[in-house]
XYZ file of C-alpha atoms in Angstrom:
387
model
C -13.385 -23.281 24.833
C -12.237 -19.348 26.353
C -15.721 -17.272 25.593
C -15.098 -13.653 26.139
C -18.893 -12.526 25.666
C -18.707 -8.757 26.672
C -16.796 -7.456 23.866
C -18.658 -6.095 20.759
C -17.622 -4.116 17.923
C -18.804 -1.284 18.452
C -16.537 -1.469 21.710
C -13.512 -2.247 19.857
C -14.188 0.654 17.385
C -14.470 3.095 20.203
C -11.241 1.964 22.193
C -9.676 -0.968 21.439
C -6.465 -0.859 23.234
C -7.453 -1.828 26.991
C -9.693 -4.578 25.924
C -6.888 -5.923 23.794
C -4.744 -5.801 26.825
C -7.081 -7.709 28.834
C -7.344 -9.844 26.502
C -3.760 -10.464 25.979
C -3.216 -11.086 30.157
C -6.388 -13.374 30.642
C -7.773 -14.710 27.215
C -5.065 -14.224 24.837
C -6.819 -16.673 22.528
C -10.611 -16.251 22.781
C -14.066 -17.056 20.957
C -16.126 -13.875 20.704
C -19.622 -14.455 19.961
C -20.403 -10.851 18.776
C -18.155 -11.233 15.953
C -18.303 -15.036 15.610
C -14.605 -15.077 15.414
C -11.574 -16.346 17.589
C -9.214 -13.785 18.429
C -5.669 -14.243 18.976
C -3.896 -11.272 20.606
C -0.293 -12.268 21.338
C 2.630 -11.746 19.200
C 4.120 -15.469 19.308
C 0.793 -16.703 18.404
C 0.279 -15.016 15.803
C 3.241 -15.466 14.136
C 2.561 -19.167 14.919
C -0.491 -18.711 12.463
C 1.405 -16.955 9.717
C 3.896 -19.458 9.868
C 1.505 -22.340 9.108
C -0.792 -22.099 6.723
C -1.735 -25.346 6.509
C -3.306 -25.174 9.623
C -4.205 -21.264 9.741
C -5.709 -21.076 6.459
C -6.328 -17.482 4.206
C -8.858 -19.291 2.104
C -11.356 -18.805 4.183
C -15.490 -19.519 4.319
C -16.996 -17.226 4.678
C -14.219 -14.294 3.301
C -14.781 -10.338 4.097
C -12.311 -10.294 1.835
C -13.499 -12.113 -1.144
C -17.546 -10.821 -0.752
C -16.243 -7.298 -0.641
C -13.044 -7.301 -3.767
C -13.622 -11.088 -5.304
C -11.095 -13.671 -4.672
C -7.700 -12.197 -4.302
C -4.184 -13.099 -3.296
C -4.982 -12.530 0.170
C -7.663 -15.359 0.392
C -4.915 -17.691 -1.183
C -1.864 -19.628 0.464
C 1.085 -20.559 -1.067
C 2.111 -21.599 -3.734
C -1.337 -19.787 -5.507
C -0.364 -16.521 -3.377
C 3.295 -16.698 -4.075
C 2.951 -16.836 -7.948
C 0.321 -13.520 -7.697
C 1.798 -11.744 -5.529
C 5.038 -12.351 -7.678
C 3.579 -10.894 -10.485
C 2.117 -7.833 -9.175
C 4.669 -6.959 -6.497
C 7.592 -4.864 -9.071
C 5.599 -2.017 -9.618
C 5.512 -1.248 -5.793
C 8.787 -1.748 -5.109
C 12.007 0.870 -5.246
C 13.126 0.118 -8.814
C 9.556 0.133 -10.017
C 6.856 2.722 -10.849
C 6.262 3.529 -7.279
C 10.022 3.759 -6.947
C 10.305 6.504 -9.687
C 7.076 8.379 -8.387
C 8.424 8.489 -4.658
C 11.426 10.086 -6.173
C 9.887 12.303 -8.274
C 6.590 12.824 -8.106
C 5.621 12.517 -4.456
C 7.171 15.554 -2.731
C 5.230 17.955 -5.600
C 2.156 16.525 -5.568
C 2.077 16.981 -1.829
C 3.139 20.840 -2.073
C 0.273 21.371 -4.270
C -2.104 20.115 -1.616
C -0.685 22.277 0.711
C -0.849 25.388 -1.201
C -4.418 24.872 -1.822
C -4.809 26.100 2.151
C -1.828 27.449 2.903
C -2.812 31.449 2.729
C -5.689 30.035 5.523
C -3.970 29.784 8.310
C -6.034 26.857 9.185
C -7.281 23.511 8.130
C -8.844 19.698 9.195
C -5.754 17.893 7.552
C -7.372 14.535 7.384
C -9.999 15.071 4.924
C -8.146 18.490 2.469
C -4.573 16.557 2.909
C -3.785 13.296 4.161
C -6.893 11.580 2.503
C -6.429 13.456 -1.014
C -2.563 12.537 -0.667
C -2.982 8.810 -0.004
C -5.436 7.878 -2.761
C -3.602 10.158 -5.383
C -0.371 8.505 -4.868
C -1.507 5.229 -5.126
C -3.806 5.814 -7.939
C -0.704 7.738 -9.873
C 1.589 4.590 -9.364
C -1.628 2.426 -10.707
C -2.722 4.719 -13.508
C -6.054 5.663 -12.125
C -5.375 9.514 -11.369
C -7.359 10.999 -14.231
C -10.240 9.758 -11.625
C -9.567 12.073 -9.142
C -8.496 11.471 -5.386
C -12.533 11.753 -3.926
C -13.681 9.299 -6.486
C -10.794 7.060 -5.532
C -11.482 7.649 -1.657
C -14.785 6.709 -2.245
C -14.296 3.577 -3.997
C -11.801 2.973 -0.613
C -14.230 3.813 1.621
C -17.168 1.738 0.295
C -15.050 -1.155 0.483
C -13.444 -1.100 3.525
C -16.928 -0.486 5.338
C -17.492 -4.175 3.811
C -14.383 -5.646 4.770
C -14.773 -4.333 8.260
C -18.648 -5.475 8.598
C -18.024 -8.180 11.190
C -21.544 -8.381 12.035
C -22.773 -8.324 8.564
C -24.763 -5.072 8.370
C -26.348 -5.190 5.049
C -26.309 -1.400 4.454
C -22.248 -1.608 4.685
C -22.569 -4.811 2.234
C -24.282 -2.572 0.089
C -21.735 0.012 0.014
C -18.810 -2.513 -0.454
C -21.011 -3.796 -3.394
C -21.482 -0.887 -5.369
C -17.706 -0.002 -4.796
C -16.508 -2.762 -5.785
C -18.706 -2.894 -9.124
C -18.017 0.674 -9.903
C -14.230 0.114 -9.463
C -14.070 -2.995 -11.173
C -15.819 -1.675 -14.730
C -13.432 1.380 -14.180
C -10.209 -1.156 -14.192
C -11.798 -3.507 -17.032
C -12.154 -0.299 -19.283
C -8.703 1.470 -18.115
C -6.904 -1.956 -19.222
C -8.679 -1.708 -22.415
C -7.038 1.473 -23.162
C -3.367 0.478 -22.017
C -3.467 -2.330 -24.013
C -3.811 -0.259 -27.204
C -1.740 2.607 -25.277
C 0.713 1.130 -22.555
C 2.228 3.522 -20.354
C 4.852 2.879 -17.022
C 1.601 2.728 -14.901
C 1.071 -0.235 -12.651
C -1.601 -1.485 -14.639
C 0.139 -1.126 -17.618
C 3.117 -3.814 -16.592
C 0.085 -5.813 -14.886
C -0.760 -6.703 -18.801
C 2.307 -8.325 -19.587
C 2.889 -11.185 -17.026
C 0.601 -13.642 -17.449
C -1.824 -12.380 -14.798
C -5.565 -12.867 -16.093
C -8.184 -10.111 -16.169
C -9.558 -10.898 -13.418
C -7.143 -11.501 -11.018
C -5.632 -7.707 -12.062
C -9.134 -6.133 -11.381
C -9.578 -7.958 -8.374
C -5.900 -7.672 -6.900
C -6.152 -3.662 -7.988
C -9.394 -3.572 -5.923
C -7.163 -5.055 -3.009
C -4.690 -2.307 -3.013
C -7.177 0.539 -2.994
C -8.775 -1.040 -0.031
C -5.730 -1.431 1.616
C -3.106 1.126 0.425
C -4.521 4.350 0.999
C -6.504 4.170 4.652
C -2.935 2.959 6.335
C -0.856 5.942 4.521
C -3.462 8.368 5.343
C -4.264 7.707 8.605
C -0.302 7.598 8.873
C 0.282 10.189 7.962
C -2.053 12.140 9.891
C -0.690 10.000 13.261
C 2.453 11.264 12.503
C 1.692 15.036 12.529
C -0.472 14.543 15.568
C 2.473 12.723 17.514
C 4.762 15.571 16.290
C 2.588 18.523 17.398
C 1.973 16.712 20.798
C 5.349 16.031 21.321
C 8.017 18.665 21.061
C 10.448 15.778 22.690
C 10.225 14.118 19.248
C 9.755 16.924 16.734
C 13.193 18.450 18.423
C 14.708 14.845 17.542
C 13.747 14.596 14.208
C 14.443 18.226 13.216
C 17.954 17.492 14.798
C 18.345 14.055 13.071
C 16.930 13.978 10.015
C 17.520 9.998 9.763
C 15.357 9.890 12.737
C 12.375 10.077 10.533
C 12.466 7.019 9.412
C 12.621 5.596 12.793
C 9.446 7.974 13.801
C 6.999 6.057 11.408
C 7.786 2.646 12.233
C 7.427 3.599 15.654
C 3.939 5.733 15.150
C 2.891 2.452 13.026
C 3.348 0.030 15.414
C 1.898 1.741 18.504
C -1.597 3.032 16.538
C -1.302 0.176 13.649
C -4.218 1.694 11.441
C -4.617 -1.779 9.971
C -5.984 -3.974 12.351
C -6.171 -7.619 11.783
C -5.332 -10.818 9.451
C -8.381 -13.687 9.200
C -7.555 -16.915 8.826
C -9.486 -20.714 9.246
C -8.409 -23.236 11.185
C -8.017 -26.396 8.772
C -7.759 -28.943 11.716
C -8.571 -28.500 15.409
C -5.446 -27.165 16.027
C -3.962 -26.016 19.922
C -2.382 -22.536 20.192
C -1.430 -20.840 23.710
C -3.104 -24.055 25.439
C -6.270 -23.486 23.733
C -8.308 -25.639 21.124
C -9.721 -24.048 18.376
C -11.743 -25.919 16.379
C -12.009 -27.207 13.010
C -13.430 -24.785 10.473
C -13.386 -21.452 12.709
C -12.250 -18.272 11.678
C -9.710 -16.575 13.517
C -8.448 -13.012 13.427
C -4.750 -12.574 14.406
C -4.918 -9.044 15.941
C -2.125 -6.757 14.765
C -2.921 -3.902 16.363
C -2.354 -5.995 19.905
C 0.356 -7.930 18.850
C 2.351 -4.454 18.509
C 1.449 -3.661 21.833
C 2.406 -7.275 23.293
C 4.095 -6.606 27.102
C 6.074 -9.996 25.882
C 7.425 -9.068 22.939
C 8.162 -5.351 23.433
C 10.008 -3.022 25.963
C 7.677 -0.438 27.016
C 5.180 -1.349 23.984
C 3.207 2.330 24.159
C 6.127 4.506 24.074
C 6.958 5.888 20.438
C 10.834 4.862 21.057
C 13.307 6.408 18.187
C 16.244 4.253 19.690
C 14.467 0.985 19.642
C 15.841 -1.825 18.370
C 13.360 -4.782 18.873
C 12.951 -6.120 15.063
C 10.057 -5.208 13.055
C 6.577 -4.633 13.585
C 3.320 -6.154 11.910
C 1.326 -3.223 11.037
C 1.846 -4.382 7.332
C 0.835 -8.116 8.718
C 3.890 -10.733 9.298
C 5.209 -13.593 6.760
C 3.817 -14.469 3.520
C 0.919 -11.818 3.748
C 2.684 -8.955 4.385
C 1.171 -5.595 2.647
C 2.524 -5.440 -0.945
C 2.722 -1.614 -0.866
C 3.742 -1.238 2.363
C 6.984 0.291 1.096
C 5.447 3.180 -1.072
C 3.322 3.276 2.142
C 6.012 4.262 4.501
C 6.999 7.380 1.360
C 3.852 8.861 1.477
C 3.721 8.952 5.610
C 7.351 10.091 5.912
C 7.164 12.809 3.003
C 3.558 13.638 3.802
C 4.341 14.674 7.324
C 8.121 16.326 6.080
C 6.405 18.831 3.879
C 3.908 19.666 5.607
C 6.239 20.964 8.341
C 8.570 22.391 6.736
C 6.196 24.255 4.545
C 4.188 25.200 7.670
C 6.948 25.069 10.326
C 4.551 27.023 12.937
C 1.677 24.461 12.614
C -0.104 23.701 15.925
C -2.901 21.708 16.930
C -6.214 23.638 17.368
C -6.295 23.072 21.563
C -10.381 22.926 21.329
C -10.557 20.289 18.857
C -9.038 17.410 20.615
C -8.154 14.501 18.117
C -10.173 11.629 18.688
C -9.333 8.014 16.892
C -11.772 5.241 15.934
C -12.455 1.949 14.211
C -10.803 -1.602 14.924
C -10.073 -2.977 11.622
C -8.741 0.455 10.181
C -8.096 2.748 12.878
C -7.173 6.715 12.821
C -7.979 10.293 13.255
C -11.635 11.000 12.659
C -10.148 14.516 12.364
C -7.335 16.986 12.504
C -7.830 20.750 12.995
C -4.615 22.690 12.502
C -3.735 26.240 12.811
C -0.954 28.658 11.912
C 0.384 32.510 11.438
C -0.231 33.510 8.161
């Protein structure tokens, strides 16, 4: 068995990215006792998991997953995952209620963030922008806005601190508990009211196709966990990369389709989600290695997107690459089910800000520091501008 037993997480947190690569050269699938997980760092073996779930199960014991939402369609394999996901996937998509609030919707709601600092001439865009952007979007398309974007980030961040707690901290169980109890009686009672009143919310449809109660509440818990962190700390890698980069902000302001090219490009190289668990049904071999029967194993998509094998030049933000797509919404069956509203609220996010602000500049003595492994970003962003 490969033991790598100088990595904690508190390590990873802090600076993932060379220990990752070390890992990928010397141990690139490895047993770390800290975390009492295997980690698998390279992009063909990873995709190797996702393409077997026989052997890579998501049903795993125990599940960060299911302790901090309840059992969801991310600690199910096909077929069970295909029929949920199935049912709760049109909303998110283009010709959906996501699809009409993109268009619609999306661009105004993030002017009237921006005019709430605007006359300033400064501001930490993370916490008055990016965060208050990401968790109204998604609760618009859901039909939770009347709760307000800090009650909504809250109910994000108590549960992510639980899916994150590798090494079982009680006080972040606690917080992922009282989240997800607070957000689930919020759901139960919201449905209650679109049954007697539907509207075109998310929830609303959810009603209608045969899903039960609780896999709506429980699945809806999933995508506030998951689909505001990525978007927000998106967005705010986005503006970062711009304002450090005049190379790329000249591109994009030249070639408008460039944008599109920008995000999947910021995405891959910080992916602010960072991993996929899975349990090994069988001892099963991967890279040469034997994992065992019963372990749990994180595929590590943050490395994986950095993978010297897979990519040309993996840390360079690259608007002409052409190298396929990335996994910083996962890879096969699991892939995020709002990644593409996702990729709206980065790109438009980061487009109105500059164009509303078109002098914006990074404040030079607060230098932008990232953190966290399993959901990684800015732990702040202080602008400044002419006003």
């Amino acid at each position: 068995m490969t033991t790598v037993d100088d990595i904690d997480l508190a390590a990873l947190e802090h600076e993932p990215d060379p220990i990752l690569a070390r890992l990928r050269a010397d141990a690139p699938v490895c047993f770390v006792p800290s975390l009492d997980m295997w980690l698998v760092t390279r992009w063909d073996d990873v995709a190797e998991m996702e393409a077997h779930p026989e052997l890579f199960s998501a049903a795993t014991e125990p599940s960060f997953l299911a302790r901090a939402l309840g059992p969801n369609m991310l600690t199910t394999d096909p077929p069970e995952h295909t029929r949920v996901r199935d049912l709760l996937l049109p909303p998110l998509l283009p010709g959906g209620r996501a699809g009409a609030f993109a268009a619609d919707e999306l661009a105004p709601l993030a002017d009237q963030l921006i005019d709430t600092f605007a006359d300033r001439g400064h501001v930490e865009l993370m916490a008055d922008y990016a965060q208050p952007l990401a968790a109204l979007a998604l609760a618009t398309v859901l039909g939770l806005d009347a709760e307000g974007a800090d009650r909504v980030w809250a109910w994000c961040e108590g549960l992510c601190a639980d899916i994150a707690n590798f090494e079982n901290d009680p006080a972040r169980t606690a917080l992922g508990d009282a989240a997800r109890d607070e957000l689930g009686a919020v759901i139960d009672a919201r449905l209650g009211e679109l049954a007697a009143h539907p509207d075109r919310s998310a929830l609303a449809s959810y009603l209608g196709v045969g899903a039960s109660r609780d896999e709506i509440v429980n699945n809806v818990r999933l995508m506030i966990s998951g689909g505001i962190n990525e978007p927000r700390d998106g967005i705010g890698l986005v503006v970062w990369t711009l304002l450090s980069r005049p190379d790329l902000r000249a591109r994009v302001d030249a070639e408008p389709a460039a944008w599109r090219r920008l995000v999947e490009e910021v995405l891959r190289v910080f992916t602010p989600v960072g991993t996929v668990t899975r349990q090994t049904t069988a001892d099963v071999e991967l890279a040469g290695t034997t994992i065992p029967a019963g372990a749990l194993v994180a595929g590590v998509l943050r490395s994986v997107n950095l993978d010297e094998g897979h990519w040309t030049n993996p840390t360079e933000i690259d608007l002409d690459r052409h190298e396929g797509s990335h996994a910083a919404f996962a890879l096969g069956a699991h892939r995020c089910l709002g990644e593409w509203l996702g990729r709206q609220e980065v790109r438009v996010g980061a487009q109105r800000l500059l164009a509303r602000l078109p002098d914006v500049a990074l404040v030079d003595d607060r230098p932008v520091e990232l953190h966290g492994f399993e959901f990684r970003g800015p732990r702040a962003l202080h602008l400044r501008w002419p006003t």
